[in-house]
Amino acid sequence: MGLKLGEDLRRLPKALFGVWQLLLSVLLMAVSVTAQTDPCTTNAAVPTEISFSTSECYFAWSQQSFVVRYTDNATVLSMVVSVTHENRWYSIGFNKNSAMVGGNAMVVWVDPTTGKPQIKQYYMSGKDASQVKIDSRIKFTQAPQAYTTADTIYLAFQIDKVASTGVSLDNQLYAYGSKGSFPDSTTNQFQQHQSMTSKLFNYASGTATNTYSDPTTLRRSHGVISIFGWGILLPVGAIVARYCKLWDPAWFYIHVVMQVMGFVLVTVALIMGNSLGDKVQGVDYGAHQGLGIFVFVLATLQMTALLLRPKKDAKVRRYWNFYHHWAGRAALVLAAVNVFLGIEAAKGGKKWNGSYGLILIIELIVIIVLEILSFVNRSGDDEPGLQLGGNFHSNYNNGAPPSYDN
Ligand code: HEM
Ligand SMILES: *[C@@H]1O[C@H](CO)[C@@H](O)[C@H](O)[C@H]1NC(C)=O
């Protein structure tokens, strides 16, 4: 025992040395990693060809390799933007808010035929490629310059702040295109970015705040929840109310539960749609929004109608029924139209149109079949032999009128 302990003690310094070495190598690795990921510490990286100097530097878009060096005063903003070059176009833009639309952008790329770097200014009046056009709203003290080194592309320009009226520099937009996709040499048009972001920048303190949040998840959730509420729960609940009265009073409870659940979902979808609207500036969703609010108001009235239902035998019950049934049907038809408008606004394409279209077609087939069955049953009251499927009216034949029918 004693001998073994002694042996262990003798081994201890060696073990400690091992731990120390491990720590040291981790530390060295961390140092070299930060040196690699912070190009601002190596100012020598700026090519001497660029005819002006800058004093500040920040890592503009950390997931990508955009680095911005700048010097700002009351009249001139000098900027050198550099990015690791991978055979695409790169861009920095400016706008008064974080949106693309209404902004001006400097786009840089290496012409694949001449091999020369190109730099051009564009104005973005919309999110369609045809709406991103060559422009000269931003005025410079001298022509913007573009340079490439083995792995980096530089765009350098000095903005004449006084002459560039109407251009706000507070928000910076960043984007880059897909590999091998460049502006056309004659029309100057180019294709949508592969990735983009925007930042609110404070030139005095040199700090950037992210202002772009990807609306994709919110947009999808809004779509799925809307389709589940407006496209499944509410219409199926209505189908139950219209065609399943033979199961009295079960149909009524199923109907109420489905409509209440559906209403909760469409309320959530409306709230999501509202915050989505703030995020997707420049997307034309006006009709979708208007119709969405309208059908929501109808749905709210349907809910209050459930609560304010007159007694079954009250005289006004007939009017209530008429109103509740027709407002409900109108809401469902308009909501279906609105789902398609939403898919259109979000450019959801075939996948979304197809999926929702399929749901709609199944529901329509069910409605048509049930409508025919109930019609045949109604007209076949005198000829029991013609009745198909369930006996829709058997419950009501005992003299009492159908309690919840039209
Ligand atoms: C032909 C060129 C371009 C097309 C077709 C285009 C198209 C689009 C589209 C469709 C969106 C919405 C994407 C979404 O919501 O998921 C968008 C967003 C955005 N774009 Fe572009 N874009 C172009 C060029 C640029 C350039 C040059 C910049 C600036 C450097 C830029 C910056 C942005 C930013 C920051 C966003 C997110 C904020 C917003 O939605 O307004 N885009 N663009
Ligand atoms: C601002 O910077 C530019 C370019 O560096 C310089 O020419 C100009 O004199 C400066 N203006 C002021 C007010 O400091």
Coordinates of C-alpha atoms and ligand atoms in Angstrom, one line a residue:
M1 CA 0.0 0.0 0.0
G2 CA 2.6 2.5 1.2
L3 CA 4.8 1.7 -1.8
K4 CA 1.9 2.3 -4.2
L5 CA 1.1 5.7 -2.7
G6 CA 4.7 6.7 -3.0
E7 CA 4.7 5.8 -6.6
D8 CA 1.6 7.8 -7.2
L9 CA 3.2 10.9 -5.5
R10 CA 6.2 10.5 -7.7
R11 CA 3.9 10.5 -10.8
L12 CA 2.0 13.7 -9.7
P13 CA 4.5 16.3 -11.0
K14 CA 4.4 14.6 -14.4
A15 CA 0.6 14.6 -14.4
L16 CA 0.5 18.3 -13.4
F17 CA 2.9 19.1 -16.1
G18 CA 0.6 17.3 -18.6
V19 CA -2.4 19.3 -17.4
W20 CA -0.3 22.5 -17.7
Q21 CA 0.7 21.7 -21.2
L22 CA -2.9 21.0 -22.2
L23 CA -4.0 24.4 -20.8
L24 CA -1.2 26.1 -22.6
S25 CA -2.1 24.7 -26.0
V26 CA -5.8 25.5 -25.5
L27 CA -4.8 29.1 -24.6
L28 CA -2.5 29.3 -27.6
M29 CA -5.3 28.0 -29.8
A30 CA -7.7 30.5 -28.5
V31 CA -5.2 33.3 -29.1
S32 CA -4.6 32.2 -32.7
V33 CA -8.3 31.8 -33.3
T34 CA -9.1 35.3 -32.2
A35 CA -6.2 36.6 -34.3
Q36 CA -7.7 34.9 -37.3
T37 CA -11.3 36.1 -36.7
D38 CA -10.4 39.7 -36.0
P39 CA -9.0 41.3 -39.2
C40 CA -9.3 44.7 -37.6
T41 CA -6.1 44.1 -35.6
T42 CA -4.1 43.6 -38.9
N43 CA -4.5 47.0 -40.6
A44 CA -1.8 46.1 -43.1
A45 CA -4.5 44.1 -44.9
V46 CA -5.8 47.3 -46.6
P47 CA -4.1 47.6 -50.0
T48 CA -1.9 50.6 -50.5
E49 CA -3.7 51.4 -53.8
I50 CA -6.7 52.7 -51.8
S51 CA -6.1 56.5 -51.9
F52 CA -7.4 57.4 -48.5
S53 CA -7.0 56.1 -44.9
T54 CA -9.5 55.2 -42.3
S55 CA -9.2 55.2 -38.5
E56 CA -12.0 52.9 -37.2
C57 CA -12.6 49.3 -37.9
Y58 CA -15.3 46.8 -37.1
F59 CA -16.4 43.3 -38.0
A60 CA -19.6 44.2 -39.7
W61 CA -21.3 40.9 -40.2
S62 CA -19.7 38.3 -38.0
Q63 CA -21.2 35.2 -39.6
Q64 CA -19.8 36.4 -42.9
S65 CA -16.4 38.0 -43.4
F66 CA -17.6 41.6 -44.0
V67 CA -15.2 44.1 -42.4
V68 CA -15.8 47.8 -42.4
R69 CA -13.1 50.4 -41.9
Y70 CA -14.3 54.0 -41.8
T71 CA -13.6 57.6 -40.8
D72 CA -16.6 59.9 -40.3
N73 CA -16.9 63.6 -39.9
A74 CA -19.6 66.2 -40.6
T75 CA -19.1 66.3 -44.4
V76 CA -17.4 63.1 -45.5
L77 CA -17.8 59.4 -44.6
S78 CA -14.8 57.4 -45.9
M79 CA -15.3 53.7 -46.0
V80 CA -13.4 50.6 -47.0
V81 CA -15.4 47.4 -47.0
S82 CA -13.6 44.1 -47.4
V83 CA -14.9 40.6 -47.6
T84 CA -13.4 37.2 -48.4
H85 CA -14.0 36.7 -52.1
E86 CA -15.7 33.6 -53.3
N87 CA -16.8 34.4 -56.9
R88 CA -20.1 36.2 -56.1
W89 CA -21.3 39.8 -55.8
Y90 CA -21.1 41.5 -52.4
S91 CA -22.9 44.6 -51.3
I92 CA -23.2 47.2 -48.6
G93 CA -26.3 49.4 -48.7
F94 CA -27.7 52.3 -46.8
N95 CA -31.2 53.2 -45.8
K96 CA -33.1 55.2 -43.2
N97 CA -34.6 52.0 -41.8
S98 CA -33.5 48.4 -41.8
A99 CA -35.5 47.5 -44.9
M100 CA -34.1 46.8 -48.3
V101 CA -36.7 48.9 -50.2
G102 CA -35.8 52.5 -50.5
G103 CA -32.2 51.9 -49.9
N104 CA -29.0 52.5 -52.0
A105 CA -26.4 49.9 -52.4
M106 CA -22.8 49.6 -53.6
V107 CA -22.4 46.3 -55.3
V108 CA -18.9 44.9 -56.0
W109 CA -17.9 41.8 -58.0
V110 CA -15.1 40.5 -60.3
D111 CA -16.2 40.5 -63.9
P112 CA -15.9 36.9 -65.0
T113 CA -14.8 37.7 -68.5
T114 CA -12.3 40.6 -67.9
G115 CA -11.3 39.5 -64.4
K116 CA -11.5 43.1 -63.3
P117 CA -13.3 44.2 -60.1
Q118 CA -16.4 46.3 -60.8
I119 CA -18.3 48.6 -58.4
K120 CA -21.7 50.1 -59.1
Q121 CA -24.4 51.9 -57.2
Y122 CA -28.0 50.7 -57.2
Y123 CA -31.3 52.0 -55.9
M124 CA -33.8 49.5 -54.6
S125 CA -37.3 50.6 -55.3
G126 CA -38.7 47.1 -54.7
K127 CA -37.8 43.5 -54.0
D128 CA -38.0 42.4 -57.6
A129 CA -34.8 42.1 -59.6
S130 CA -36.3 44.6 -62.2
Q131 CA -36.7 47.2 -59.4
V132 CA -33.0 47.2 -58.4
K133 CA -31.5 49.7 -60.8
I134 CA -28.2 51.6 -61.4
D135 CA -28.4 54.9 -59.6
S136 CA -26.4 57.9 -58.4
R137 CA -28.2 59.2 -55.4
I138 CA -25.1 58.8 -53.2
K139 CA -22.5 61.4 -54.3
F140 CA -18.8 60.7 -53.8
T141 CA -15.8 63.0 -53.4
Q142 CA -14.0 60.8 -55.9
A143 CA -15.0 57.7 -57.9
P144 CA -15.4 54.6 -55.8
Q145 CA -12.6 52.1 -56.0
A146 CA -12.6 48.3 -56.1
Y147 CA -9.5 46.0 -55.5
T148 CA -8.9 42.4 -55.1
T149 CA -6.1 40.5 -53.5
A150 CA -5.7 36.7 -53.6
D151 CA -8.6 36.1 -51.3
T152 CA -10.2 39.4 -50.5
I153 CA -12.3 42.0 -52.4
Y154 CA -12.3 45.6 -51.3
L155 CA -14.7 48.4 -52.1
A156 CA -13.6 51.9 -51.1
F157 CA -15.6 55.1 -51.3
Q158 CA -15.9 58.5 -49.7
I159 CA -19.4 59.7 -49.4
D160 CA -20.0 63.5 -49.8
K161 CA -22.7 63.7 -47.1
V162 CA -23.7 67.2 -48.0
A163 CA -24.4 66.4 -51.7
S164 CA -26.0 63.1 -51.0
T165 CA -29.4 64.6 -50.1
G166 CA -32.1 62.2 -48.9
V167 CA -29.7 59.3 -48.3
S168 CA -29.6 58.2 -44.7
L169 CA -26.5 56.3 -43.7
D170 CA -27.7 55.2 -40.2
N171 CA -28.8 51.8 -41.3
Q172 CA -26.4 49.6 -43.2
L173 CA -27.6 46.7 -45.3
Y174 CA -25.4 43.8 -46.2
A175 CA -25.9 41.1 -48.9
Y176 CA -24.1 38.7 -51.2
G177 CA -25.2 36.8 -54.2
S178 CA -25.1 33.1 -55.1
K179 CA -21.8 31.7 -56.4
G180 CA -21.2 32.5 -60.1
S181 CA -24.1 34.9 -60.3
F182 CA -23.2 38.5 -61.4
P183 CA -24.8 41.6 -62.7
D184 CA -25.5 41.5 -66.4
S185 CA -22.9 43.4 -68.4
T186 CA -25.5 45.2 -70.5
T187 CA -28.6 45.6 -68.4
N188 CA -26.7 45.7 -65.1
Q189 CA -29.5 43.6 -63.5
F190 CA -28.6 40.9 -61.1
Q191 CA -30.3 38.1 -59.1
Q192 CA -31.5 38.1 -55.5
H193 CA -29.0 37.6 -52.7
Q194 CA -28.3 34.3 -51.1
S195 CA -28.1 36.0 -47.8
M196 CA -28.6 39.5 -46.3
T197 CA -28.8 41.4 -43.1
S198 CA -29.1 44.9 -41.8
K199 CA -27.6 46.9 -38.9
L200 CA -28.3 50.2 -37.3
F201 CA -24.8 51.8 -37.0
N202 CA -23.6 54.4 -34.6
Y203 CA -20.6 56.1 -36.2
A204 CA -19.5 58.0 -33.2
S205 CA -19.2 55.0 -30.9
G206 CA -18.5 52.4 -33.6
T207 CA -21.3 50.1 -32.5
A208 CA -23.7 48.2 -34.7
T209 CA -27.1 46.8 -33.6
N210 CA -28.8 44.0 -35.5
T211 CA -32.0 45.2 -37.1
Y212 CA -32.9 42.3 -39.3
S213 CA -34.6 39.3 -37.9
D214 CA -35.5 36.5 -40.2
P215 CA -39.2 36.3 -40.7
T216 CA -39.2 32.8 -42.1
T217 CA -40.2 30.9 -38.9
L218 CA -42.9 33.5 -38.0
R219 CA -44.3 33.4 -41.5
R220 CA -44.5 29.6 -41.6
S221 CA -46.2 29.5 -38.2
H222 CA -48.6 32.1 -39.2
G223 CA -49.4 30.1 -42.4
V224 CA -49.7 26.7 -40.7
I225 CA -51.9 28.0 -37.8
S226 CA -54.1 30.0 -40.2
I227 CA -54.7 26.9 -42.3
F228 CA -55.3 24.7 -39.3
G229 CA -57.8 27.2 -37.9
W230 CA -59.5 28.7 -40.9
G231 CA -58.9 25.8 -43.2
I232 CA -59.6 22.7 -41.0
L233 CA -61.2 23.4 -37.6
L234 CA -63.7 26.1 -38.5
P235 CA -65.0 24.5 -41.7
V236 CA -65.1 20.9 -40.2
G237 CA -67.0 22.4 -37.2
A238 CA -69.4 24.0 -39.6
I239 CA -69.8 20.8 -41.6
V240 CA -70.7 19.0 -38.3
A241 CA -73.3 21.7 -37.5
R242 CA -74.9 21.4 -40.9
Y243 CA -74.9 17.6 -41.6
C244 CA -74.6 15.8 -38.2
K245 CA -77.8 17.0 -36.5
L246 CA -79.0 13.5 -36.3
W247 CA -76.7 13.1 -33.4
D248 CA -78.5 15.6 -31.2
P249 CA -77.2 17.2 -29.0
A250 CA -73.7 15.8 -29.5
W251 CA -73.3 17.7 -32.8
F252 CA -73.8 21.0 -30.9
Y253 CA -71.1 20.4 -28.4
I254 CA -68.6 19.2 -31.1
H255 CA -69.5 22.3 -33.1
V256 CA -68.9 24.7 -30.2
V257 CA -65.6 23.0 -29.1
M258 CA -64.3 23.1 -32.7
Q259 CA -65.3 26.7 -33.3
V260 CA -63.9 27.9 -30.0
M261 CA -60.6 26.0 -30.7
G262 CA -60.6 27.4 -34.3
F263 CA -61.2 30.9 -33.0
V264 CA -58.3 30.7 -30.6
L265 CA -56.0 29.6 -33.5
V266 CA -57.1 32.3 -35.9
T267 CA -56.7 34.8 -33.1
V268 CA -53.1 33.7 -32.6
A269 CA -52.6 33.7 -36.4
L270 CA -53.9 37.3 -36.6
I271 CA -51.5 38.4 -33.8
M272 CA -48.6 36.7 -35.6
G273 CA -49.7 38.3 -38.9
N274 CA -49.6 41.7 -37.3
S275 CA -46.0 41.4 -36.1
L276 CA -45.1 39.8 -39.4
G277 CA -46.4 42.9 -41.2
D278 CA -43.8 45.0 -39.3
K279 CA -41.0 42.7 -40.4
V280 CA -41.7 42.3 -44.1
Q281 CA -41.6 45.8 -45.4
G282 CA -41.8 46.1 -49.2
V283 CA -44.0 43.0 -49.5
D284 CA -47.4 43.7 -51.0
Y285 CA -49.8 42.1 -48.5
G286 CA -52.4 44.9 -48.3
A287 CA -55.3 42.8 -49.6
H288 CA -54.4 39.9 -47.4
Q289 CA -54.2 42.0 -44.3
G290 CA -57.5 43.8 -45.1
L291 CA -59.4 40.6 -45.8
G292 CA -57.7 38.9 -42.8
I293 CA -59.1 41.6 -40.4
F294 CA -62.5 41.5 -42.1
V295 CA -62.9 37.7 -41.7
F296 CA -61.6 37.9 -38.1
V297 CA -64.3 40.4 -37.3
L298 CA -66.9 38.0 -38.8
A299 CA -65.4 35.2 -36.7
T300 CA -65.6 37.3 -33.6
L301 CA -69.3 38.1 -34.3
Q302 CA -69.9 34.3 -34.8
M303 CA -68.4 33.7 -31.4
T304 CA -70.6 36.3 -29.7
A305 CA -73.6 34.9 -31.6
L306 CA -73.0 31.6 -30.0
L307 CA -73.2 33.3 -26.6
L308 CA -76.2 35.5 -27.5
R309 CA -78.2 32.7 -29.0
P310 CA -82.0 33.2 -28.4
K311 CA -84.0 30.3 -27.0
K312 CA -84.9 27.6 -29.5
D313 CA -88.6 28.5 -29.6
A314 CA -88.1 32.3 -29.6
K315 CA -89.5 34.1 -32.7
V316 CA -86.2 35.8 -33.4
R317 CA -84.4 32.5 -33.5
R318 CA -85.1 32.2 -37.2
Y319 CA -83.3 35.5 -37.9
W320 CA -80.5 34.5 -35.6
N321 CA -80.1 31.2 -37.5
F322 CA -80.2 32.9 -40.9
Y323 CA -77.6 35.4 -39.8
H324 CA -75.3 32.9 -38.0
H325 CA -75.4 30.5 -40.9
W326 CA -74.7 33.0 -43.7
A327 CA -72.1 35.1 -41.9
G328 CA -70.3 31.8 -41.1
R329 CA -70.4 30.6 -44.6
A330 CA -69.2 34.0 -45.9
A331 CA -66.4 34.1 -43.4
L332 CA -65.2 30.6 -44.4
V333 CA -65.3 31.3 -48.2
L334 CA -63.5 34.7 -47.8
A335 CA -61.0 33.1 -45.4
A336 CA -60.2 30.4 -48.0
V337 CA -59.6 33.2 -50.6
N338 CA -57.4 35.0 -48.0
V339 CA -55.3 31.9 -47.4
F340 CA -54.4 31.9 -51.1
L341 CA -53.7 35.7 -51.0
G342 CA -51.3 35.1 -48.0
I343 CA -49.5 32.3 -49.9
E344 CA -49.2 34.6 -52.8
A345 CA -47.8 37.5 -50.7
A346 CA -45.3 35.2 -49.1
K347 CA -44.4 33.6 -52.4
G348 CA -45.2 30.2 -50.9
G349 CA -45.5 28.6 -54.3
K350 CA -46.7 25.2 -55.4
K351 CA -46.1 23.4 -52.1
W352 CA -48.3 25.7 -50.1
N353 CA -51.0 26.2 -52.8
G354 CA -51.0 22.4 -53.4
S355 CA -51.3 21.4 -49.8
Y356 CA -54.0 23.9 -48.9
G357 CA -55.8 23.2 -52.3
L358 CA -55.9 19.5 -51.4
I359 CA -57.5 20.2 -48.0
L360 CA -60.0 22.5 -49.7
I361 CA -60.9 19.9 -52.4
I362 CA -61.4 17.2 -49.8
E363 CA -63.7 19.4 -47.8
L364 CA -65.7 20.4 -50.9
I365 CA -66.1 16.8 -51.9
V366 CA -67.4 16.0 -48.4
I367 CA -69.8 18.9 -48.5
I368 CA -71.1 18.0 -51.9
V369 CA -71.7 14.4 -51.0
L370 CA -73.4 15.2 -47.7
E371 CA -75.5 17.9 -49.4
I372 CA -76.7 15.4 -52.0
L373 CA -77.4 12.8 -49.3
S374 CA -79.4 15.2 -47.2
F375 CA -81.2 16.5 -50.3
V376 CA -82.1 13.0 -51.3
N377 CA -83.3 12.3 -47.8
R378 CA -85.4 15.4 -47.6
S379 CA -87.1 14.9 -50.9
G380 CA -87.4 11.2 -50.2
D381 CA -89.5 11.6 -47.1
D382 CA -92.5 10.1 -48.8
E383 CA -90.6 7.4 -50.4
P384 CA -88.5 5.7 -47.7
G385 CA -87.0 3.4 -50.4
L386 CA -84.9 6.2 -51.8
Q387 CA -83.1 7.1 -48.6
L388 CA -79.4 6.7 -48.7
G389 CA -76.9 6.4 -45.9
G390 CA -78.2 7.4 -42.5
N391 CA -81.8 8.4 -42.0
F392 CA -81.3 12.1 -41.7
H393 CA -84.8 13.0 -40.7
S394 CA -85.9 10.1 -38.6
N395 CA -85.2 12.1 -35.4
Y396 CA -87.5 14.9 -36.4
N397 CA -90.5 12.9 -37.6
N398 CA -92.1 12.8 -34.2
G399 CA -94.0 16.0 -34.8
A400 CA -91.5 18.4 -33.2
P401 CA -89.6 20.6 -35.6
P402 CA -85.9 20.2 -36.0
S403 CA -84.4 22.1 -33.1
Y404 CA -81.4 23.8 -34.7
D405 CA -82.2 23.5 -38.4
N406 CA -82.6 26.4 -40.8
Ligands
HEM1 C1 -31.8 42.1 -57.7 C2 -31.4 42.2 -56.5 C3 -32.2 41.9 -55.3 C4 -33.4 41.2 -55.1 C5 -34.2 40.5 -56.2 C6 -33.8 41.2 -53.7 C7 -34.9 40.6 -53.2 C8 -35.2 40.6 -51.8 C9 -36.3 39.9 -51.3 C10 -37.4 39.0 -52.0 C11 -36.3 40.1 -49.9 C12 -37.2 39.5 -48.9 C13 -36.7 38.2 -48.4 C14 -37.4 37.6 -47.2 O1 -38.2 38.3 -46.6 O2 -37.2 36.5 -46.9 C15 -35.1 40.9 -49.6 C16 -34.8 41.3 -48.4 C17 -33.6 42.1 -48.1 N1 -32.7 42.6 -49.0 FE1 -32.8 42.3 -51.0 N2 -32.8 41.9 -53.0 C18 -31.9 42.4 -53.9 C19 -30.7 43.1 -53.6 C20 -30.3 43.5 -52.4 C21 -29.2 44.3 -52.1 C22 -28.1 44.8 -53.1 C23 -29.2 44.6 -50.7 C24 -28.2 45.4 -49.9 C25 -27.0 45.3 -49.7 C26 -30.3 43.9 -50.2 C27 -30.7 43.9 -48.8 C28 -31.8 43.3 -48.3 C29 -32.1 43.2 -46.9 C30 -31.3 43.9 -45.8 C31 -33.2 42.5 -46.8 C32 -34.0 42.2 -45.4 C33 -34.8 43.4 -45.0 C34 -36.1 43.5 -45.8 O3 -36.8 42.5 -46.0 O4 -36.3 44.6 -46.3 N3 -31.0 43.3 -51.2 N4 -34.5 41.2 -50.8
LIG2 C1 -13.7 65.5 -43.2 O1 -12.9 64.5 -43.8 C2 -12.5 64.8 -45.1 C3 -11.8 63.6 -45.7 O2 -11.0 63.1 -44.8 C4 -11.7 66.1 -45.1 O3 -11.3 66.4 -46.5 C5 -12.5 67.2 -44.5 O4 -11.7 68.4 -44.4 C6 -13.0 66.9 -43.2 N1 -13.9 67.9 -42.7 C7 -14.0 68.3 -41.5 C8 -15.0 69.3 -41.2 O5 -13.2 67.9 -40.6

